[in-house]
XYZ file of C-alpha atoms in Angstrom:
340
model
C -15.267 -22.124 -2.294
C -18.412 -20.076 -1.739
C -17.714 -16.343 -1.574
C -20.233 -13.744 -0.459
C -19.582 -10.208 -1.694
C -21.467 -7.634 0.362
C -21.520 -4.164 -1.112
C -22.742 -1.862 -3.840
C -22.667 -4.280 -6.746
C -25.187 -5.452 -9.333
C -28.154 -3.705 -7.757
C -31.117 -1.737 -9.028
C -29.024 1.345 -9.791
C -25.603 -0.099 -10.544
C -25.596 -0.574 -14.337
C -23.704 2.679 -14.815
C -21.014 1.429 -12.433
C -20.324 -1.863 -14.177
C -16.636 -0.940 -14.566
C -16.195 -0.194 -10.845
C -14.038 -2.261 -8.501
C -16.795 -4.491 -6.997
C -17.674 -5.959 -10.392
C -14.011 -6.597 -11.180
C -13.424 -8.381 -7.860
C -16.474 -10.570 -8.424
C -15.219 -11.450 -11.915
C -11.733 -12.191 -10.580
C -12.954 -14.566 -7.901
C -15.203 -16.302 -10.423
C -12.406 -16.803 -12.955
C -10.287 -18.250 -10.168
C -12.873 -20.993 -9.808
C -15.097 -19.791 -6.977
C -18.847 -19.377 -6.615
C -19.648 -15.735 -5.863
C -22.956 -14.412 -4.591
C -23.513 -10.630 -4.487
C -25.604 -9.030 -1.778
C -26.280 -5.333 -2.358
C -26.684 -3.993 1.175
C -27.762 -0.490 0.187
C -30.457 -1.636 -2.205
C -31.858 -4.167 0.263
C -32.015 -1.574 3.034
C -33.735 0.938 0.764
C -36.321 -1.438 -0.675
C -37.088 -3.267 2.566
C -39.520 -0.538 3.655
C -42.286 1.521 2.059
C -40.400 4.758 2.756
C -37.446 3.664 0.587
C -35.234 4.766 3.465
C -31.842 3.249 4.255
C -32.233 4.276 7.887
C -35.454 2.318 8.286
C -33.870 -0.611 6.463
C -30.890 -1.180 8.771
C -32.557 -3.738 11.054
C -34.095 -5.866 8.253
C -30.814 -5.614 6.317
C -28.773 -7.154 9.127
C -31.394 -9.842 9.635
C -31.399 -10.667 5.929
C -27.606 -10.948 5.813
C -27.747 -13.605 8.532
C -30.353 -15.494 6.482
C -28.183 -15.272 3.353
C -25.226 -16.689 5.271
C -27.335 -19.581 6.550
C -28.469 -20.406 3.012
C -25.131 -19.926 1.225
C -22.662 -21.115 3.849
C -19.841 -18.853 2.628
C -16.202 -19.745 3.173
C -15.218 -16.110 2.615
C -17.138 -12.861 3.034
C -15.777 -9.751 1.318
C -17.201 -6.503 2.641
C -17.361 -3.295 0.646
C -18.019 -0.131 2.609
C -21.149 -1.686 4.149
C -21.574 1.019 6.762
C -25.014 -0.322 7.763
C -23.740 -3.834 8.568
C -23.059 -3.976 12.297
C -20.076 -5.653 13.920
C -22.561 -7.612 16.042
C -23.967 -9.102 12.836
C -20.474 -10.085 11.680
C -19.848 -11.797 15.016
C -23.180 -13.618 14.726
C -22.213 -14.846 11.249
C -19.213 -16.636 12.743
C -21.636 -18.609 14.889
C -23.614 -19.597 11.809
C -20.727 -20.345 9.424
C -17.976 -22.257 11.178
C -14.519 -21.274 9.941
C -15.720 -18.422 7.726
C -13.181 -15.715 6.940
C -14.371 -12.116 6.770
C -12.353 -9.353 5.079
C -13.007 -5.688 4.453
C -11.789 -3.693 1.448
C -11.459 0.071 1.309
C -10.459 2.039 -1.790
C -10.719 5.601 -0.491
C -7.790 7.868 0.509
C -6.665 8.014 4.120
C -6.700 11.806 4.213
C -10.392 11.771 5.132
C -11.075 11.443 8.851
C -14.370 9.652 8.316
C -12.764 7.072 6.060
C -10.117 6.333 8.703
C -12.902 5.912 11.275
C -14.749 3.548 8.930
C -11.656 1.360 8.662
C -10.915 1.479 12.384
C -14.448 0.314 13.073
C -13.640 -3.067 11.517
C -10.223 -3.510 13.179
C -10.213 -6.630 15.339
C -13.599 -7.712 13.999
C -12.623 -8.881 10.510
C -9.786 -11.255 9.651
C -8.162 -8.937 7.135
C -8.355 -5.412 5.744
C -7.308 -4.583 2.169
C -6.614 -0.930 1.355
C -5.493 0.720 -1.883
C -2.733 2.496 0.044
C 0.574 0.866 0.974
C 3.310 1.573 3.470
C 3.574 2.290 7.159
C 0.385 4.358 7.224
C -1.392 0.979 7.417
C 0.104 0.217 10.823
C -2.635 2.236 12.524
C -5.090 -0.501 11.485
C -3.076 -3.520 12.636
C -4.321 -5.650 15.520
C -3.778 -9.020 17.122
C -7.135 -10.103 15.718
C -6.394 -9.469 12.056
C -4.029 -8.064 9.456
C -4.042 -5.109 7.090
C -2.332 -5.001 3.704
C -2.293 -3.243 0.346
C -4.293 -4.205 -2.732
C -4.086 -2.432 -6.097
C -7.096 -1.248 -8.031
C -7.752 -4.155 -10.415
C -8.200 -4.188 -14.171
C -10.477 -6.667 -15.883
C -10.117 -8.012 -19.405
C -13.910 -8.390 -19.681
C -14.597 -4.849 -18.466
C -11.626 -2.790 -19.641
C -12.032 -3.671 -23.300
C -11.134 -0.390 -25.007
C -7.846 -0.101 -26.905
C -7.613 3.632 -27.368
C -4.122 3.340 -28.849
C -5.653 1.610 -31.877
C -8.167 4.417 -32.498
C -8.157 7.746 -34.296
C -9.280 9.842 -31.344
C -11.368 13.003 -31.146
C -9.845 14.241 -27.872
C -6.286 14.840 -26.724
C -6.934 14.648 -22.969
C -9.695 13.168 -20.817
C -10.606 13.645 -17.176
C -13.757 12.681 -15.284
C -14.366 12.904 -11.594
C -16.707 13.754 -8.776
C -17.278 17.201 -7.276
C -14.127 19.211 -6.614
C -14.323 21.824 -3.879
C -13.327 25.431 -4.448
C -10.031 24.870 -2.594
C -9.209 21.598 -4.348
C -5.956 21.985 -6.355
C -7.281 19.535 -8.927
C -9.964 22.052 -9.816
C -7.333 24.772 -10.267
C -5.337 22.578 -12.629
C -8.349 21.699 -14.756
C -9.461 25.332 -14.945
C -5.926 26.346 -15.925
C -5.817 23.784 -18.726
C -9.224 24.772 -20.033
C -8.454 28.490 -19.868
C -4.867 28.586 -21.100
C -4.721 25.712 -23.569
C -7.701 26.198 -25.832
C -5.653 24.529 -28.568
C -5.974 21.200 -26.748
C -9.041 19.068 -27.319
C -9.902 18.415 -23.671
C -12.862 16.297 -22.529
C -13.636 17.107 -18.879
C -16.637 15.729 -16.998
C -17.945 16.207 -13.482
C -15.617 18.160 -11.213
C -18.271 20.809 -10.400
C -16.999 23.074 -13.175
C -20.177 23.019 -15.254
C -19.356 19.791 -17.020
C -21.677 16.820 -17.465
C -20.956 13.750 -15.366
C -20.228 10.593 -17.380
C -20.870 6.993 -16.395
C -21.658 3.627 -17.938
C -21.467 3.208 -21.695
C -21.017 6.947 -22.242
C -17.899 6.885 -20.078
C -16.376 3.922 -21.878
C -17.217 5.411 -25.297
C -15.413 8.619 -24.347
C -12.325 6.669 -23.248
C -12.283 5.079 -26.699
C -12.193 8.554 -28.262
C -9.444 9.970 -26.029
C -5.688 9.743 -26.550
C -4.598 10.495 -22.996
C -6.094 10.486 -19.513
C -5.252 12.697 -16.543
C -5.332 10.896 -13.195
C -5.764 13.496 -10.464
C -5.697 12.135 -6.925
C -7.074 13.781 -3.825
C -3.689 13.246 -2.216
C -0.158 12.337 -3.298
C 1.181 11.782 0.215
C 0.526 8.044 0.526
C 2.647 5.231 -0.856
C 1.136 3.471 -3.890
C -2.192 5.282 -3.544
C -4.028 6.348 -6.674
C -7.577 6.902 -7.772
C -8.963 3.970 -9.735
C -8.967 6.291 -12.745
C -5.329 5.304 -13.153
C -6.168 1.672 -13.890
C -9.289 2.606 -15.860
C -7.258 4.828 -18.184
C -4.276 2.491 -18.492
C -6.511 -0.570 -18.745
C -8.341 0.961 -21.685
C -5.273 2.005 -23.621
C -4.866 5.721 -22.902
C -1.525 7.323 -22.143
C -2.036 7.997 -18.451
C -0.639 11.016 -16.629
C 0.128 10.563 -12.933
C 1.920 12.835 -10.499
C 5.381 11.523 -9.661
C 6.411 10.588 -6.150
C 3.627 8.171 -5.191
C 5.717 5.009 -5.487
C 4.348 3.694 -8.764
C 7.723 4.528 -10.316
C 8.966 1.389 -8.534
C 7.131 -0.693 -11.130
C 6.078 1.478 -14.075
C 8.599 3.303 -16.242
C 8.370 6.282 -18.558
C 7.770 3.824 -21.371
C 4.491 2.769 -19.680
C 3.128 5.784 -17.868
C 3.565 9.571 -18.124
C 4.787 10.846 -14.757
C 4.843 14.598 -14.158
C 5.996 16.787 -11.267
C 4.053 19.967 -12.032
C 1.817 21.641 -14.597
C 4.773 22.722 -16.722
C 6.018 19.145 -17.111
C 2.479 17.927 -17.741
C 2.062 20.385 -20.607
C 5.492 19.622 -22.025
C 4.757 15.906 -22.200
C 1.264 16.484 -23.559
C 2.742 18.495 -26.407
C 5.372 15.812 -27.081
C 2.749 13.070 -27.402
C 0.526 15.243 -29.594
C 3.465 15.946 -31.884
C 4.571 12.282 -31.970
C 1.496 10.104 -32.319
C 3.541 6.933 -32.837
C 5.216 7.474 -29.473
C 1.845 8.169 -27.859
C 0.437 4.903 -29.163
C 3.554 2.966 -28.084
C 3.469 4.243 -24.484
C -0.278 3.665 -24.261
C 0.090 0.084 -25.531
C 2.973 -0.625 -23.149
C 0.974 0.641 -20.177
C -2.090 -1.303 -21.279
C -0.145 -4.558 -21.559
C 1.695 -4.083 -18.286
C -1.285 -3.116 -16.139
C -3.445 -5.952 -17.493
C -0.693 -8.446 -16.709
C 0.251 -7.069 -13.283
C -3.035 -5.790 -11.797
C -5.503 -8.243 -13.326
C -8.645 -9.022 -11.340
C -7.489 -12.638 -11.165
C -4.188 -11.662 -9.541
C -5.729 -9.207 -7.096
C -8.372 -11.672 -5.927
C -5.834 -14.484 -5.666
C -3.745 -12.230 -3.441
C -6.799 -11.688 -1.241
C -7.208 -15.457 -0.963
C -3.508 -16.154 -0.349
C -3.221 -13.632 2.460
C -6.606 -14.283 4.062
C -6.141 -18.046 4.270
C -2.467 -17.641 5.262
C -1.061 -19.482 2.269
C 2.328 -19.000 0.698
C 1.999 -16.385 -2.011
C 1.059 -18.346 -5.118
C 1.962 -15.690 -7.694
C 4.666 -13.127 -8.293
C 2.920 -9.988 -7.065
C 4.615 -6.772 -8.128
C 3.059 -4.593 -5.426
C 3.981 -4.183 -1.728
C 2.835 -7.327 0.084
C 3.696 -6.442 3.693
C 1.071 -7.450 6.243
C 0.721 -5.406 9.413
């Protein structure tokens, strides 16, 4: 089928984000035998006017999307955040492309009020909503006009190519992230590690603690030089929610540390992933893996194998197709598959 992916993917400024979720979804759909066309809404809006302004590009952007749909005739449209695409445009697309299915994916945590509003905006307009959070918190987005369900952050064998467990690494622990506010507990943890454990070789980037931000090749190169990765979420209150750093670290062969209690213990064991309840347990397990490098490599390899098999881009995109087109589930999906 023809699939149109609308979102921040393969644009003028996206080379440094080639390991992000949009690229992996596009690859997954393609490997499953579908023709995928990417339409970068943000870039088109910005470059549609001499002011290079997204605001001035909203009207031409929506017009262009209708033209793209006329030319491509998509069977499925997958929307990224796409905040500039109006619901009126989506309704008009249904008049152009008979039988087209439109779904929306959202990978941000539900603790943010604006993110919840962004999702609610599409309720009843799209056929399905896929969110990287599971459980009953999704019920708020259910409607008679469409469903909402969980999707995991995918890994991609063509993107996540590092095997850190095979390397002699320069760093014990890696973490990279966006700005962390002064009240963010993640910032406190990172500052504590940097201050109190100077014996650890820690590679920290971003986070607004005077560390360089990493992306693109530099990011992947640093993963290859790191033994373990620390996945710090903005929240631990939602079932099966995690930052995509979890799958980036596991998918590239690092022992991955994740706070316990998020539901991932239902599938991953201690032989695959390093769960911790607090800073004391985190440090204890860090020291164990540093002292026993064979065990560190074994856990990292186990996690790498398991996440590539279970959360592959092919499986995640096939799940999107199965649920959107109301087919019987074609694969054995290990994650929560309830539709609300």
